[in-house]
């Protein structure tokens, strides 16, 4: 089996190309898409073949994976679990990994962002970028998350939750009233 052919990439493809091809194939052949479908067995076989090809290529590439072979395999398993939406399993594997490399912080950040824990995700992704500033994948995820945060802030401001200005006289009066009541207990 030629792993490049299985993933549909050219021989000598970059790690980013391999990962992108893998993610696309996982989306296409994920067994959950084929539940209650006669093609479920074929999809499961194809996923096993895709995972084997991905493992073969990623073990051959030094890439961003550091540490012992078992750590590298753990990180690949965490990525697969994240891709399949098994965040609890991915988190358990990650917690059992003693190597706290940039990849570890990156994966922790991805899990946090998928759970909706924005602050923790940003913190972990920032740590990964600080540890390995040349890794484009880490930078891209951090940038994407920061842009999403900016979008939410803009939406909040457009709905009247603007914390930058004091243009609401009613709110100012209420703040003064509460302050006066707390300070002198005369109201």
mmCIF file of C-alpha atoms in Angstrom:
data_model
loop_
_atom_site.group_PDB
_atom_site.id
_atom_site.type_symbol
_atom_site.label_atom_id
_atom_site.label_comp_id
_atom_site.label_asym_id
_atom_site.label_seq_id
_atom_site.Cartn_x
_atom_site.Cartn_y
_atom_site.Cartn_z
ATOM 1 C CA UNK A 1 0.000 0.000 0.000
ATOM 2 C CA UNK A 2 1.379 3.402 -0.997
ATOM 3 C CA UNK A 3 0.286 5.819 1.764
ATOM 4 C CA UNK A 4 0.593 8.814 -0.578
ATOM 5 C CA UNK A 5 -1.883 7.240 -2.987
ATOM 6 C CA UNK A 6 -4.290 6.354 -0.178
ATOM 7 C CA UNK A 7 -4.331 9.969 1.010
ATOM 8 C CA UNK A 8 -4.324 11.326 -2.541
ATOM 9 C CA UNK A 9 -1.186 13.464 -2.176
ATOM 10 C CA UNK A 10 2.010 13.556 -4.192
ATOM 11 C CA UNK A 11 5.089 11.750 -2.900
ATOM 12 C CA UNK A 12 7.151 14.036 -0.701
ATOM 13 C CA UNK A 13 4.101 16.143 0.224
ATOM 14 C CA UNK A 14 4.528 18.507 3.155
ATOM 15 C CA UNK A 15 3.151 17.705 6.581
ATOM 16 C CA UNK A 16 0.484 20.390 6.125
ATOM 17 C CA UNK A 17 -0.654 18.831 2.814
ATOM 18 C CA UNK A 18 -0.798 15.387 4.405
ATOM 19 C CA UNK A 19 -2.836 16.683 7.345
ATOM 20 C CA UNK A 20 -5.225 18.573 5.069
ATOM 21 C CA UNK A 21 -5.769 15.507 2.880
ATOM 22 C CA UNK A 22 -6.283 13.331 5.964
ATOM 23 C CA UNK A 23 -8.888 15.697 7.418
ATOM 24 C CA UNK A 24 -10.814 15.792 4.152
ATOM 25 C CA UNK A 25 -10.850 12.016 3.889
ATOM 26 C CA UNK A 26 -11.953 11.654 7.515
ATOM 27 C CA UNK A 27 -14.885 13.968 6.807
ATOM 28 C CA UNK A 28 -15.767 11.977 3.702
ATOM 29 C CA UNK A 29 -15.480 8.429 5.090
ATOM 30 C CA UNK A 30 -16.234 8.846 8.790
ATOM 31 C CA UNK A 31 -18.335 5.848 9.930
ATOM 32 C CA UNK A 32 -20.877 8.111 11.630
ATOM 33 C CA UNK A 33 -21.861 9.435 8.195
ATOM 34 C CA UNK A 34 -22.733 5.907 7.127
ATOM 35 C CA UNK A 35 -24.738 4.676 10.094
ATOM 36 C CA UNK A 36 -27.739 2.601 8.975
ATOM 37 C CA UNK A 37 -26.248 2.490 5.489
ATOM 38 C CA UNK A 38 -25.175 -0.597 3.528
ATOM 39 C CA UNK A 39 -21.850 1.142 2.835
ATOM 40 C CA UNK A 40 -20.958 1.344 6.551
ATOM 41 C CA UNK A 41 -18.536 -1.608 6.400
ATOM 42 C CA UNK A 42 -16.751 -0.157 3.368
ATOM 43 C CA UNK A 43 -16.462 3.236 5.035
ATOM 44 C CA UNK A 44 -14.976 1.629 8.156
ATOM 45 C CA UNK A 45 -12.420 -0.289 6.062
ATOM 46 C CA UNK A 46 -11.532 2.875 4.183
ATOM 47 C CA UNK A 47 -11.064 4.768 7.474
ATOM 48 C CA UNK A 48 -8.692 2.066 8.742
ATOM 49 C CA UNK A 49 -6.704 2.311 5.526
ATOM 50 C CA UNK A 50 -6.622 6.122 5.760
ATOM 51 C CA UNK A 51 -5.500 6.013 9.404
ATOM 52 C CA UNK A 52 -2.730 3.502 8.594
ATOM 53 C CA UNK A 53 -1.495 5.642 5.701
ATOM 54 C CA UNK A 54 -1.562 8.762 7.851
ATOM 55 C CA UNK A 55 0.336 7.008 10.655
ATOM 56 C CA UNK A 56 2.965 5.735 8.206
ATOM 57 C CA UNK A 57 3.579 9.171 6.723
ATOM 58 C CA UNK A 58 3.523 11.069 9.994
ATOM 59 C CA UNK A 59 5.937 8.644 11.682
ATOM 60 C CA UNK A 60 8.273 9.138 8.736
ATOM 61 C CA UNK A 61 8.090 12.944 9.008
ATOM 62 C CA UNK A 62 9.772 14.685 11.906
ATOM 63 C CA UNK A 63 7.335 17.617 11.636
ATOM 64 C CA UNK A 64 6.034 19.135 14.810
ATOM 65 C CA UNK A 65 5.862 15.852 16.669
ATOM 66 C CA UNK A 66 8.544 15.608 19.284
ATOM 67 C CA UNK A 67 9.441 13.164 21.946
ATOM 68 C CA UNK A 68 9.407 9.407 22.020
ATOM 69 C CA UNK A 69 7.569 7.211 19.561
ATOM 70 C CA UNK A 70 4.829 6.523 22.075
ATOM 71 C CA UNK A 71 4.262 10.257 22.595
ATOM 72 C CA UNK A 72 4.092 10.794 18.842
ATOM 73 C CA UNK A 73 1.565 7.959 18.564
ATOM 74 C CA UNK A 74 -0.425 9.456 21.453
ATOM 75 C CA UNK A 75 -0.589 12.820 19.690
ATOM 76 C CA UNK A 76 -1.746 11.176 16.465
ATOM 77 C CA UNK A 77 -4.426 9.306 18.392
ATOM 78 C CA UNK A 78 -5.521 12.559 20.071
ATOM 79 C CA UNK A 79 -5.839 14.215 16.651
ATOM 80 C CA UNK A 80 -7.947 11.321 15.365
ATOM 81 C CA UNK A 81 -10.215 11.471 18.415
ATOM 82 C CA UNK A 82 -10.643 15.236 18.000
ATOM 83 C CA UNK A 83 -11.480 14.752 14.311
ATOM 84 C CA UNK A 84 -14.129 12.199 15.282
ATOM 85 C CA UNK A 85 -15.553 14.493 17.986
ATOM 86 C CA UNK A 86 -14.461 12.299 20.908
ATOM 87 C CA UNK A 87 -13.147 15.173 22.999
ATOM 88 C CA UNK A 88 -13.300 13.293 26.303
ATOM 89 C CA UNK A 89 -11.203 10.428 24.955
ATOM 90 C CA UNK A 90 -8.751 12.873 23.359
ATOM 91 C CA UNK A 91 -8.436 14.766 26.631
ATOM 92 C CA UNK A 92 -7.836 11.560 28.617
ATOM 93 C CA UNK A 93 -5.035 10.485 26.274
ATOM 94 C CA UNK A 94 -3.500 13.949 26.447
ATOM 95 C CA UNK A 95 -3.662 14.036 30.254
ATOM 96 C CA UNK A 96 -1.784 10.727 30.442
ATOM 97 C CA UNK A 97 1.009 12.075 28.248
ATOM 98 C CA UNK A 98 3.906 13.349 30.341
ATOM 99 C CA UNK A 99 5.568 15.320 27.525
ATOM 100 C CA UNK A 100 4.365 18.937 27.675
ATOM 101 C CA UNK A 101 5.664 19.993 24.277
ATOM 102 C CA UNK A 102 4.279 22.633 21.942
ATOM 103 C CA UNK A 103 2.170 19.919 20.314
ATOM 104 C CA UNK A 104 0.663 19.062 23.713
ATOM 105 C CA UNK A 105 -0.373 22.677 24.327
ATOM 106 C CA UNK A 106 -1.682 22.970 20.782
ATOM 107 C CA UNK A 107 -3.888 19.896 21.133
ATOM 108 C CA UNK A 108 -5.068 21.054 24.573
ATOM 109 C CA UNK A 109 -6.005 24.388 22.963
ATOM 110 C CA UNK A 110 -7.915 22.698 20.144
ATOM 111 C CA UNK A 111 -9.872 20.582 22.632
ATOM 112 C CA UNK A 112 -10.663 23.665 24.737
ATOM 113 C CA UNK A 113 -11.839 25.626 21.713
ATOM 114 C CA UNK A 114 -14.095 22.745 20.606
ATOM 115 C CA UNK A 115 -15.592 22.712 24.109
ATOM 116 C CA UNK A 116 -16.197 26.467 23.908
ATOM 117 C CA UNK A 117 -13.644 27.363 26.569
ATOM 118 C CA UNK A 118 -12.267 30.423 24.782
ATOM 119 C CA UNK A 119 -9.845 31.762 27.422
ATOM 120 C CA UNK A 120 -8.249 28.374 28.080
ATOM 121 C CA UNK A 121 -7.987 27.701 24.340
ATOM 122 C CA UNK A 122 -6.252 31.019 23.690
ATOM 123 C CA UNK A 123 -3.864 30.466 26.601
ATOM 124 C CA UNK A 124 -2.852 26.988 25.425
ATOM 125 C CA UNK A 125 -2.549 27.954 21.761
ATOM 126 C CA UNK A 126 -0.464 30.996 22.720
ATOM 127 C CA UNK A 127 1.838 28.712 24.739
ATOM 128 C CA UNK A 128 2.212 26.395 21.727
ATOM 129 C CA UNK A 129 3.062 29.324 19.451
ATOM 130 C CA UNK A 130 5.573 30.661 21.988
ATOM 131 C CA UNK A 131 7.267 27.252 22.205
ATOM 132 C CA UNK A 132 7.324 26.703 18.423
ATOM 133 C CA UNK A 133 6.883 30.064 16.649
ATOM 134 C CA UNK A 134 7.720 28.607 13.227
ATOM 135 C CA UNK A 135 4.750 26.219 13.245
ATOM 136 C CA UNK A 136 2.158 27.627 10.859
ATOM 137 C CA UNK A 137 -0.593 25.295 12.048
ATOM 138 C CA UNK A 138 -0.337 26.612 15.606
ATOM 139 C CA UNK A 139 -0.305 30.227 14.430
ATOM 140 C CA UNK A 140 -3.257 29.673 12.096
ATOM 141 C CA UNK A 141 -5.413 28.158 14.858
ATOM 142 C CA UNK A 142 -4.527 30.934 17.313
ATOM 143 C CA UNK A 143 -5.241 33.621 14.732
ATOM 144 C CA UNK A 144 -8.560 32.022 13.826
ATOM 145 C CA UNK A 145 -9.602 31.831 17.457
ATOM 146 C CA UNK A 146 -8.595 35.447 18.094
ATOM 147 C CA UNK A 147 -10.621 36.557 15.057
ATOM 148 C CA UNK A 148 -13.658 34.679 16.375
ATOM 149 C CA UNK A 149 -13.276 36.470 19.705
ATOM 150 C CA UNK A 150 -13.176 39.810 17.918
ATOM 151 C CA UNK A 151 -16.298 38.903 15.977
ATOM 152 C CA UNK A 152 -18.190 38.117 19.202
ATOM 153 C CA UNK A 153 -17.047 41.375 20.780
ATOM 154 C CA UNK A 154 -18.294 43.297 17.722
ATOM 155 C CA UNK A 155 -21.643 41.505 17.834
ATOM 156 C CA UNK A 156 -22.027 42.370 21.509
ATOM 157 C CA UNK A 157 -21.199 46.018 20.843
ATOM 158 C CA UNK A 158 -23.741 46.135 18.019
ATOM 159 C CA UNK A 159 -26.422 44.880 20.405
ATOM 160 C CA UNK A 160 -25.840 47.677 22.881
ATOM 161 C CA UNK A 161 -23.370 45.998 25.218
ATOM 162 C CA UNK A 162 -20.745 48.628 24.681
ATOM 163 C CA UNK A 163 -18.313 48.928 27.531
ATOM 164 C CA UNK A 164 -16.156 51.582 25.877
ATOM 165 C CA UNK A 165 -18.487 54.581 26.206
ATOM 166 C CA UNK A 166 -20.567 56.201 28.890
ATOM 167 C CA UNK A 167 -23.334 57.473 26.630
ATOM 168 C CA UNK A 168 -26.242 55.924 28.537
ATOM 169 C CA UNK A 169 -27.444 58.491 31.071
ATOM 170 C CA UNK A 170 -29.826 56.069 32.747
ATOM 171 C CA UNK A 171 -26.997 53.664 33.520
ATOM 172 C CA UNK A 172 -24.824 56.495 34.813
ATOM 173 C CA UNK A 173 -27.603 57.686 37.121
ATOM 174 C CA UNK A 174 -28.179 54.164 38.419
ATOM 175 C CA UNK A 175 -24.455 53.723 39.092
ATOM 176 C CA UNK A 176 -24.371 56.995 41.048
ATOM 177 C CA UNK A 177 -27.448 55.960 43.042
ATOM 178 C CA UNK A 178 -25.947 52.576 43.977
ATOM 179 C CA UNK A 179 -22.607 54.164 44.910
ATOM 180 C CA UNK A 180 -24.299 56.766 47.094
ATOM 181 C CA UNK A 181 -26.415 54.109 48.795
ATOM 182 C CA UNK A 182 -23.356 51.956 49.526
ATOM 183 C CA UNK A 183 -21.229 54.812 50.806
ATOM 184 C CA UNK A 184 -23.549 56.744 53.083
ATOM 185 C CA UNK A 185 -26.573 54.524 53.570
ATOM 186 C CA UNK A 186 -28.718 57.640 53.351
ATOM 187 C CA UNK A 187 -30.992 56.629 50.547
#
